[in-house]
């Protein structure tokens, strides 16, 4: 029987679809005179930013781009890409940011699979786009961005980005009819097989932005340095967060350590996100600060769990690093290593060990659980029993584009299954042990390759490391370490094994060490599947 509480329907007065476009509409009024963009000598405020976005949106619409159309963009982190994060969804289209480090064949696959209707590319990558068109056997309309602060290279397309700024601009609110409407299409790294297209929705993007403000304790008027590539989970959705707090986005086309340190000093940077490899480069750079930053800079890191040694070094530099965890399928980060006051009295190394945990759910996440996949039950909080990370959240993808089978598998039993193995500690904090496919089972014992890699990174001669299973007649499989050395160093394999033996149980110690340059994906992830193939081939 319907009650009086159920009788009232949602209407325009009490229900508005959630969308990050709303964040910009508000910022254009509330923060209109505050700086939004800094890129070298280029500076403009939120009112100007919003006017540029609306001009681009109107011009794209005039070119026939509309609801559900995919706009693919190949561009480094520069202001134009920031603008497109609002202009494309404002007209109901779908933003597909592509990793410009990919080879033409994969880019051609993405153009075709994504049903790309328009390509926008930095002129530096125009030849890459045309090579992809040749492979595809088809072309798409191409708009090029000529960045005055980039290299003077490449060719223009049918028109230039600046031409989009000449029109009257889009005048509607830009909100979707349905917050479940597609907003962005991001492709996974493709470490094995073809990359999968992950569909984001307006609701998830808006909630991720708001949840990040809460979880990261982001105050108004932050000075944010753009380092996380916007082709990766849309820069962890940080571009959609900044209008909420009237922050400014500071750009440097090439985020190398020296440039990062220069921008930190010049623009009083308060926040930035960065992968662990970037933190490692900062910690080892001769351009670093002579004294720790004061006030300390808040940094978010995600990707492969960062080695505690790197967290300790960056902490000494005055960087407050918060480890987060997420996937392309979850709009980026959905758990955080929230600092606890009782950690203040611990030693720096003990603090770094705890900071490497992936922690607890973000505020906008319903649940992040570590489950026994066979029973569906949560694993005990003993820091030892492994399960698979499963997620329920408004920031989980709609599904994989044109792949119902993969979507159904990922969403089995009402959870999104991550494929990551983890444990839960007594304090309720989750710690990733491995990708499930990377767990090494030796003589019936589970060995976390991440744990062994963390020890390898503590060796002074190790630049990068990866550990995979190597077949063994007695134990079934044993750990095999692939090590990339620092320039000028030449330890023996026995030196590395002896070092590990001093920090690990015997069965976890690598039984073989292979030196050389590690194979990596275009996003910098180590291609463990290639290393596993090598280890199996060598027996």
PDB file of N, CA, C and O in Angstrom, residues 31-80:
ATOM      1  N   UNK A  31      33.329  32.127  -7.426  1.00  0.00           N
ATOM      2  CA  UNK A  31      34.793  32.300  -7.457  1.00  0.00           C
ATOM      3  C   UNK A  31      35.251  33.038  -8.713  1.00  0.00           C
ATOM      4  O   UNK A  31      36.401  32.908  -9.118  1.00  0.00           O
ATOM      5  N   UNK A  32      34.355  33.830  -9.299  1.00  0.00           N
ATOM      6  CA  UNK A  32      34.591  34.368 -10.641  1.00  0.00           C
ATOM      7  C   UNK A  32      35.904  35.137 -10.800  1.00  0.00           C
ATOM      8  O   UNK A  32      36.548  35.059 -11.843  1.00  0.00           O
ATOM      9  N   UNK A  33      36.346  35.867  -9.776  1.00  0.00           N
ATOM     10  CA  UNK A  33      37.559  36.673  -9.922  1.00  0.00           C
ATOM     11  C   UNK A  33      38.803  35.987  -9.387  1.00  0.00           C
ATOM     12  O   UNK A  33      39.896  36.562  -9.438  1.00  0.00           O
ATOM     13  N   UNK A  34      38.647  34.769  -8.901  1.00  0.00           N
ATOM     14  CA  UNK A  34      39.796  34.044  -8.364  1.00  0.00           C
ATOM     15  C   UNK A  34      40.499  33.277  -9.491  1.00  0.00           C
ATOM     16  O   UNK A  34      39.865  32.835 -10.441  1.00  0.00           O
ATOM     17  N   UNK A  35      41.831  33.107  -9.383  1.00  0.00           N
ATOM     18  CA  UNK A  35      42.562  32.429 -10.457  1.00  0.00           C
ATOM     19  C   UNK A  35      42.129  30.977 -10.621  1.00  0.00           C
ATOM     20  O   UNK A  35      41.976  30.247  -9.648  1.00  0.00           O
ATOM     21  N   UNK A  36      41.926  30.581 -11.859  1.00  0.00           N
ATOM     22  CA  UNK A  36      41.557  29.198 -12.182  1.00  0.00           C
ATOM     23  C   UNK A  36      42.704  28.474 -12.867  1.00  0.00           C
ATOM     24  O   UNK A  36      42.926  27.286 -12.623  1.00  0.00           O
ATOM     25  N   UNK A  37      43.437  29.177 -13.724  1.00  0.00           N
ATOM     26  CA  UNK A  37      44.479  28.571 -14.551  1.00  0.00           C
ATOM     27  C   UNK A  37      45.762  29.390 -14.473  1.00  0.00           C
ATOM     28  O   UNK A  37      45.731  30.629 -14.589  1.00  0.00           O
ATOM     29  N   UNK A  38      46.869  28.705 -14.286  1.00  0.00           N
ATOM     30  CA  UNK A  38      48.203  29.309 -14.376  1.00  0.00           C
ATOM     31  C   UNK A  38      49.053  28.384 -15.238  1.00  0.00           C
ATOM     32  O   UNK A  38      49.201  27.201 -14.941  1.00  0.00           O
ATOM     33  N   UNK A  39      49.592  28.942 -16.322  1.00  0.00           N
ATOM     34  CA  UNK A  39      50.447  28.168 -17.226  1.00  0.00           C
ATOM     35  C   UNK A  39      51.507  29.119 -17.759  1.00  0.00           C
ATOM     36  O   UNK A  39      51.282  29.831 -18.738  1.00  0.00           O
ATOM     37  N   UNK A  40      52.649  29.155 -17.092  1.00  0.00           N
ATOM     38  CA  UNK A  40      53.665  30.125 -17.470  1.00  0.00           C
ATOM     39  C   UNK A  40      53.124  31.530 -17.258  1.00  0.00           C
ATOM     40  O   UNK A  40      52.653  31.874 -16.168  1.00  0.00           O
ATOM     41  N   UNK A  41      53.149  32.327 -18.308  1.00  0.00           N
ATOM     42  CA  UNK A  41      52.625  33.698 -18.226  1.00  0.00           C
ATOM     43  C   UNK A  41      51.114  33.760 -18.430  1.00  0.00           C
ATOM     44  O   UNK A  41      50.503  34.821 -18.267  1.00  0.00           O
ATOM     45  N   UNK A  42      50.507  32.651 -18.800  1.00  0.00           N
ATOM     46  CA  UNK A  42      49.066  32.616 -19.039  1.00  0.00           C
ATOM     47  C   UNK A  42      48.321  32.468 -17.717  1.00  0.00           C
ATOM     48  O   UNK A  42      48.572  31.539 -16.949  1.00  0.00           O
ATOM     49  N   UNK A  43      47.390  33.365 -17.464  1.00  0.00           N
ATOM     50  CA  UNK A  43      46.599  33.317 -16.238  1.00  0.00           C
ATOM     51  C   UNK A  43      45.181  33.797 -16.531  1.00  0.00           C
ATOM     52  O   UNK A  43      44.999  34.813 -17.194  1.00  0.00           O
ATOM     53  N   UNK A  44      44.188  33.061 -16.057  1.00  0.00           N
ATOM     54  CA  UNK A  44      42.840  33.605 -16.111  1.00  0.00           C
ATOM     55  C   UNK A  44      41.984  33.044 -14.987  1.00  0.00           C
ATOM     56  O   UNK A  44      42.299  32.015 -14.375  1.00  0.00           O
ATOM     57  N   UNK A  45      40.908  33.782 -14.680  1.00  0.00           N
ATOM     58  CA  UNK A  45      40.076  33.477 -13.513  1.00  0.00           C
ATOM     59  C   UNK A  45      38.940  32.538 -13.892  1.00  0.00           C
ATOM     60  O   UNK A  45      38.781  32.151 -15.048  1.00  0.00           O
ATOM     61  N   UNK A  46      38.112  32.216 -12.866  1.00  0.00           N
ATOM     62  CA  UNK A  46      37.049  31.233 -13.085  1.00  0.00           C
ATOM     63  C   UNK A  46      35.956  31.750 -14.014  1.00  0.00           C
ATOM     64  O   UNK A  46      35.365  30.979 -14.775  1.00  0.00           O
ATOM     65  N   UNK A  47      35.694  33.050 -13.994  1.00  0.00           N
ATOM     66  CA  UNK A  47      34.703  33.581 -14.922  1.00  0.00           C
ATOM     67  C   UNK A  47      35.187  33.429 -16.368  1.00  0.00           C
ATOM     68  O   UNK A  47      34.444  32.983 -17.246  1.00  0.00           O
ATOM     69  N   UNK A  48      36.447  33.773 -16.596  1.00  0.00           N
ATOM     70  CA  UNK A  48      37.018  33.629 -17.939  1.00  0.00           C
ATOM     71  C   UNK A  48      37.074  32.163 -18.355  1.00  0.00           C
ATOM     72  O   UNK A  48      36.772  31.817 -19.508  1.00  0.00           O
ATOM     73  N   UNK A  49      37.468  31.309 -17.426  1.00  0.00           N
ATOM     74  CA  UNK A  49      37.520  29.879 -17.703  1.00  0.00           C
ATOM     75  C   UNK A  49      36.152  29.374 -18.146  1.00  0.00           C
ATOM     76  O   UNK A  49      36.032  28.659 -19.157  1.00  0.00           O
ATOM     77  N   UNK A  50      35.108  29.744 -17.410  1.00  0.00           N
ATOM     78  CA  UNK A  50      33.758  29.298 -17.745  1.00  0.00           C
ATOM     79  C   UNK A  50      33.316  29.831 -19.102  1.00  0.00           C
ATOM     80  O   UNK A  50      32.648  29.121 -19.879  1.00  0.00           O
ATOM     81  N   UNK A  51      33.681  31.080 -19.421  1.00  0.00           N
ATOM     82  CA  UNK A  51      33.322  31.650 -20.713  1.00  0.00           C
ATOM     83  C   UNK A  51      34.010  30.895 -21.852  1.00  0.00           C
ATOM     84  O   UNK A  51      33.405  30.630 -22.892  1.00  0.00           O
ATOM     85  N   UNK A  52      35.278  30.526 -21.648  1.00  0.00           N
ATOM     86  CA  UNK A  52      35.996  29.755 -22.660  1.00  0.00           C
ATOM     87  C   UNK A  52      35.360  28.372 -22.840  1.00  0.00           C
ATOM     88  O   UNK A  52      35.196  27.886 -23.964  1.00  0.00           O
ATOM     89  N   UNK A  53      35.006  27.725 -21.725  1.00  0.00           N
ATOM     90  CA  UNK A  53      34.365  26.411 -21.789  1.00  0.00           C
ATOM     91  C   UNK A  53      33.074  26.488 -22.587  1.00  0.00           C
ATOM     92  O   UNK A  53      32.804  25.645 -23.460  1.00  0.00           O
ATOM     93  N   UNK A  54      32.269  27.500 -22.315  1.00  0.00           N
ATOM     94  CA  UNK A  54      30.981  27.630 -22.992  1.00  0.00           C
ATOM     95  C   UNK A  54      31.160  27.936 -24.486  1.00  0.00           C
ATOM     96  O   UNK A  54      30.378  27.471 -25.326  1.00  0.00           O
ATOM     97  N   UNK A  55      32.206  28.684 -24.800  1.00  0.00           N
ATOM     98  CA  UNK A  55      32.481  28.952 -26.213  1.00  0.00           C
ATOM     99  C   UNK A  55      32.858  27.664 -26.938  1.00  0.00           C
ATOM    100  O   UNK A  55      32.371  27.388 -28.044  1.00  0.00           O
ATOM    101  N   UNK A  56      33.712  26.863 -26.316  1.00  0.00           N
ATOM    102  CA  UNK A  56      34.128  25.594 -26.921  1.00  0.00           C
ATOM    103  C   UNK A  56      32.928  24.653 -27.041  1.00  0.00           C
ATOM    104  O   UNK A  56      32.732  24.002 -28.082  1.00  0.00           O
ATOM    105  N   UNK A  57      32.120  24.588 -25.992  1.00  0.00           N
ATOM    106  CA  UNK A  57      30.945  23.716 -26.025  1.00  0.00           C
ATOM    107  C   UNK A  57      30.007  24.107 -27.161  1.00  0.00           C
ATOM    108  O   UNK A  57      29.513  23.246 -27.912  1.00  0.00           O
ATOM    109  N   UNK A  58      29.755  25.407 -27.314  1.00  0.00           N
ATOM    110  CA  UNK A  58      28.874  25.867 -28.380  1.00  0.00           C
ATOM    111  C   UNK A  58      29.436  25.563 -29.751  1.00  0.00           C
ATOM    112  O   UNK A  58      28.693  25.171 -30.669  1.00  0.00           O
ATOM    113  N   UNK A  59      30.754  25.729 -29.905  1.00  0.00           N
ATOM    114  CA  UNK A  59      31.376  25.460 -31.202  1.00  0.00           C
ATOM    115  C   UNK A  59      31.333  23.969 -31.541  1.00  0.00           C
ATOM    116  O   UNK A  59      31.116  23.592 -32.701  1.00  0.00           O
ATOM    117  N   UNK A  60      31.538  23.114 -30.559  1.00  0.00           N
ATOM    118  CA  UNK A  60      31.456  21.671 -30.803  1.00  0.00           C
ATOM    119  C   UNK A  60      30.038  21.272 -31.190  1.00  0.00           C
ATOM    120  O   UNK A  60      29.827  20.456 -32.096  1.00  0.00           O
ATOM    121  N   UNK A  61      29.076  21.864 -30.512  1.00  0.00           N
ATOM    122  CA  UNK A  61      27.675  21.565 -30.833  1.00  0.00           C
ATOM    123  C   UNK A  61      27.348  22.023 -32.251  1.00  0.00           C
ATOM    124  O   UNK A  61      26.648  21.312 -33.001  1.00  0.00           O
ATOM    125  N   UNK A  62      27.881  23.179 -32.649  1.00  0.00           N
ATOM    126  CA  UNK A  62      27.643  23.687 -34.002  1.00  0.00           C
ATOM    127  C   UNK A  62      28.266  22.789 -35.058  1.00  0.00           C
ATOM    128  O   UNK A  62      27.823  22.772 -36.219  1.00  0.00           O
ATOM    129  N   UNK A  63      29.302  22.014 -34.650  1.00  0.00           N
ATOM    130  CA  UNK A  63      29.945  21.074 -35.571  1.00  0.00           C
ATOM    131  C   UNK A  63      29.268  19.709 -35.563  1.00  0.00           C
ATOM    132  O   UNK A  63      29.789  18.745 -36.111  1.00  0.00           O
ATOM    133  N   UNK A  64      28.124  19.626 -34.900  1.00  0.00           N
ATOM    134  CA  UNK A  64      27.336  18.398 -34.943  1.00  0.00           C
ATOM    135  C   UNK A  64      27.594  17.427 -33.822  1.00  0.00           C
ATOM    136  O   UNK A  64      27.076  16.298 -33.845  1.00  0.00           O
ATOM    137  N   UNK A  65      28.372  17.823 -32.832  1.00  0.00           N
ATOM    138  CA  UNK A  65      28.637  16.945 -31.690  1.00  0.00           C
ATOM    139  C   UNK A  65      27.495  17.088 -30.694  1.00  0.00           C
ATOM    140  O   UNK A  65      27.121  18.217 -30.311  1.00  0.00           O
ATOM    141  N   UNK A  66      26.942  15.962 -30.256  1.00  0.00           N
ATOM    142  CA  UNK A  66      25.815  16.012 -29.336  1.00  0.00           C
ATOM    143  C   UNK A  66      25.808  14.841 -28.374  1.00  0.00           C
ATOM    144  O   UNK A  66      26.828  14.168 -28.172  1.00  0.00           O
ATOM    145  N   UNK A  67      24.675  14.581 -27.805  1.00  0.00           N
ATOM    146  CA  UNK A  67      24.529  13.581 -26.759  1.00  0.00           C
ATOM    147  C   UNK A  67      25.012  12.208 -27.227  1.00  0.00           C
ATOM    148  O   UNK A  67      24.606  11.716 -28.282  1.00  0.00           O
ATOM    149  N   UNK A  68      25.902  11.626 -26.434  1.00  0.00           N
ATOM    150  CA  UNK A  68      26.391  10.284 -26.705  1.00  0.00           C
ATOM    151  C   UNK A  68      27.508  10.195 -27.714  1.00  0.00           C
ATOM    152  O   UNK A  68      28.028   9.103 -27.969  1.00  0.00           O
ATOM    153  N   UNK A  69      27.923  11.321 -28.304  1.00  0.00           N
ATOM    154  CA  UNK A  69      29.019  11.305 -29.271  1.00  0.00           C
ATOM    155  C   UNK A  69      30.362  11.310 -28.539  1.00  0.00           C
ATOM    156  O   UNK A  69      30.551  12.057 -27.573  1.00  0.00           O
ATOM    157  N   UNK A  70      31.300  10.503 -29.009  1.00  0.00           N
ATOM    158  CA  UNK A  70      32.617  10.420 -28.385  1.00  0.00           C
ATOM    159  C   UNK A  70      33.572  11.423 -29.014  1.00  0.00           C
ATOM    160  O   UNK A  70      33.749  11.445 -30.236  1.00  0.00           O
ATOM    161  N   UNK A  71      34.203  12.233 -28.168  1.00  0.00           N
ATOM    162  CA  UNK A  71      35.257  13.161 -28.586  1.00  0.00           C
ATOM    163  C   UNK A  71      36.562  12.663 -27.989  1.00  0.00           C
ATOM    164  O   UNK A  71      36.729  12.643 -26.769  1.00  0.00           O
ATOM    165  N   UNK A  72      37.483  12.221 -28.843  1.00  0.00           N
ATOM    166  CA  UNK A  72      38.766  11.704 -28.379  1.00  0.00           C
ATOM    167  C   UNK A  72      39.802  12.820 -28.375  1.00  0.00           C
ATOM    168  O   UNK A  72      39.888  13.597 -29.326  1.00  0.00           O
ATOM    169  N   UNK A  73      40.580  12.881 -27.287  1.00  0.00           N
ATOM    170  CA  UNK A  73      41.553  13.958 -27.124  1.00  0.00           C
ATOM    171  C   UNK A  73      42.923  13.359 -26.828  1.00  0.00           C
ATOM    172  O   UNK A  73      43.058  12.494 -25.948  1.00  0.00           O
ATOM    173  N   UNK A  74      43.934  13.815 -27.557  1.00  0.00           N
ATOM    174  CA  UNK A  74      45.320  13.397 -27.319  1.00  0.00           C
ATOM    175  C   UNK A  74      46.121  14.663 -27.048  1.00  0.00           C
ATOM    176  O   UNK A  74      46.400  15.441 -27.970  1.00  0.00           O
ATOM    177  N   UNK A  75      46.466  14.848 -25.798  1.00  0.00           N
ATOM    178  CA  UNK A  75      47.011  16.137 -25.393  1.00  0.00           C
ATOM    179  C   UNK A  75      47.661  16.005 -24.020  1.00  0.00           C
ATOM    180  O   UNK A  75      47.165  15.266 -23.174  1.00  0.00           O
ATOM    181  N   UNK A  76      48.769  16.702 -23.766  1.00  0.00           N
ATOM    182  CA  UNK A  76      49.329  16.699 -22.415  1.00  0.00           C
ATOM    183  C   UNK A  76      48.474  17.556 -21.484  1.00  0.00           C
ATOM    184  O   UNK A  76      47.491  18.176 -21.928  1.00  0.00           O
ATOM    185  N   UNK A  77      48.832  17.614 -20.230  1.00  0.00           N
ATOM    186  CA  UNK A  77      48.098  18.440 -19.269  1.00  0.00           C
ATOM    187  C   UNK A  77      48.385  19.917 -19.531  1.00  0.00           C
ATOM    188  O   UNK A  77      49.399  20.472 -19.093  1.00  0.00           O
ATOM    189  N   UNK A  78      47.492  20.551 -20.273  1.00  0.00           N
ATOM    190  CA  UNK A  78      47.562  21.984 -20.534  1.00  0.00           C
ATOM    191  C   UNK A  78      46.143  22.537 -20.384  1.00  0.00           C
ATOM    192  O   UNK A  78      45.177  21.780 -20.301  1.00  0.00           O
ATOM    193  N   UNK A  79      45.974  23.864 -20.320  1.00  0.00           N
ATOM    194  CA  UNK A  79      44.652  24.431 -20.030  1.00  0.00           C
ATOM    195  C   UNK A  79      43.544  23.961 -20.958  1.00  0.00           C
ATOM    196  O   UNK A  79      42.387  23.788 -20.523  1.00  0.00           O
ATOM    197  N   UNK A  80      43.839  23.754 -22.246  1.00  0.00           N
ATOM    198  CA  UNK A  80      42.796  23.331 -23.179  1.00  0.00           C
ATOM    199  C   UNK A  80      42.176  21.997 -22.766  1.00  0.00           C
ATOM    200  O   UNK A  80      40.954  21.804 -22.897  1.00  0.00           O
TER     201      UNK A  80
END
